[in-house]
Amino acid sequence: MYYTSQNREELVAYNEAVNSGEGYNGTTTTWATIIEHPNGADYAILKHPNYDAVLTLVESLSNDWFPNIEEDEE
């Protein structure tokens, strides 16, 4: 599951909340990397199973999030 938003800062704040709550430091310093959609207007981050947010939740990211992978499979 992923959270998506058109506001990257919302996802940065979610990532920081997970990092703080989990006490990540040392080898694991961040929960997840924010994914930028090729359209440049949408962003996504992997949902942590223990942390909810008031963001759009999707089951998975569609192929249009990863156009280079789609091209490689053809």
Short mmCIF file of C-alpha atoms in Angstrom, two decimals:
data_model
loop_
_atom_site.label_atom_id
_atom_site.label_comp_id
_atom_site.label_asym_id
_atom_site.label_seq_id
_atom_site.Cartn_x
_atom_site.Cartn_y
_atom_site.Cartn_z
CA MET A 1 0.00 0.00 0.00
CA TYR A 2 1.14 3.51 -0.79
CA TYR A 3 0.17 7.00 0.22
CA THR A 4 -0.02 9.48 -2.64
CA SER A 5 -0.15 13.26 -2.69
CA GLN A 6 0.46 16.22 -4.95
CA ASN A 7 2.21 17.87 -2.01
CA ARG A 8 5.65 16.30 -1.56
CA GLU A 9 6.04 17.94 1.86
CA GLU A 10 3.10 15.90 3.21
CA LEU A 11 5.00 12.72 2.36
CA VAL A 12 8.23 14.10 3.80
CA ALA A 13 6.34 14.77 7.06
CA TYR A 14 4.91 11.23 7.04
CA ASN A 15 8.37 9.75 6.47
CA GLU A 16 9.79 11.84 9.31
CA ALA A 17 6.97 10.75 11.65
CA VAL A 18 7.71 7.09 10.91
CA ASN A 19 11.46 7.65 11.28
CA SER A 20 10.96 9.33 14.65
CA GLY A 21 8.41 6.82 15.90
CA GLU A 22 10.57 3.85 14.94
CA GLY A 23 13.77 5.45 16.22
CA TYR A 24 15.59 4.79 12.97
CA ASN A 25 19.31 5.51 13.21
CA GLY A 26 22.52 3.75 12.32
CA THR A 27 22.12 1.57 9.22
CA THR A 28 18.39 2.31 8.82
CA THR A 29 17.97 6.06 8.84
CA THR A 30 14.76 6.48 6.87
CA TRP A 31 11.53 4.56 6.38
CA ALA A 32 11.11 4.88 2.62
CA THR A 33 12.08 6.91 -0.42
CA ILE A 34 9.50 9.24 -1.91
CA ILE A 35 8.64 8.29 -5.50
CA GLU A 36 8.02 11.09 -7.99
CA HIS A 37 5.54 10.40 -10.77
CA PRO A 38 6.91 11.21 -14.26
CA ASN A 39 4.22 13.90 -14.58
CA GLY A 40 6.13 15.87 -11.91
CA ALA A 41 2.93 16.62 -9.99
CA ASP A 42 2.28 13.44 -8.00
CA TYR A 43 4.28 11.70 -5.31
CA ALA A 44 4.02 8.43 -3.41
CA ILE A 45 5.54 6.71 -0.39
CA LEU A 46 5.24 3.19 0.95
CA LYS A 47 2.77 3.01 3.84
CA HIS A 48 4.23 1.76 7.09
CA PRO A 49 1.94 -0.89 8.66
CA ASN A 50 1.92 0.89 12.04
CA TYR A 51 1.43 4.49 10.90
CA ASP A 52 -1.66 6.03 9.35
CA ALA A 53 -2.01 9.44 7.75
CA VAL A 54 -4.71 11.62 6.27
CA LEU A 55 -3.48 11.03 2.72
CA THR A 56 -4.79 9.15 -0.32
CA LEU A 57 -4.17 5.43 0.17
CA VAL A 58 -3.77 3.16 -2.86
CA GLU A 59 -3.20 -0.59 -3.04
CA SER A 60 -0.37 -0.30 -5.57
CA LEU A 61 1.15 2.14 -8.03
CA SER A 62 0.10 1.76 -11.66
CA ASN A 63 2.55 1.22 -14.51
CA ASP A 64 2.49 4.91 -15.42
CA TRP A 65 4.53 5.57 -12.27
CA PHE A 66 7.38 3.51 -13.79
CA PRO A 67 7.42 4.08 -17.57
CA ASN A 68 11.04 2.95 -17.97
CA ILE A 69 10.27 -0.45 -16.49
CA GLU A 70 7.28 -0.83 -18.78
CA GLU A 71 9.46 -0.09 -21.83
CA ASP A 72 12.03 -2.68 -20.78
CA GLU A 73 9.38 -5.43 -20.59
CA GLU A 74 8.23 -4.94 -24.18
#
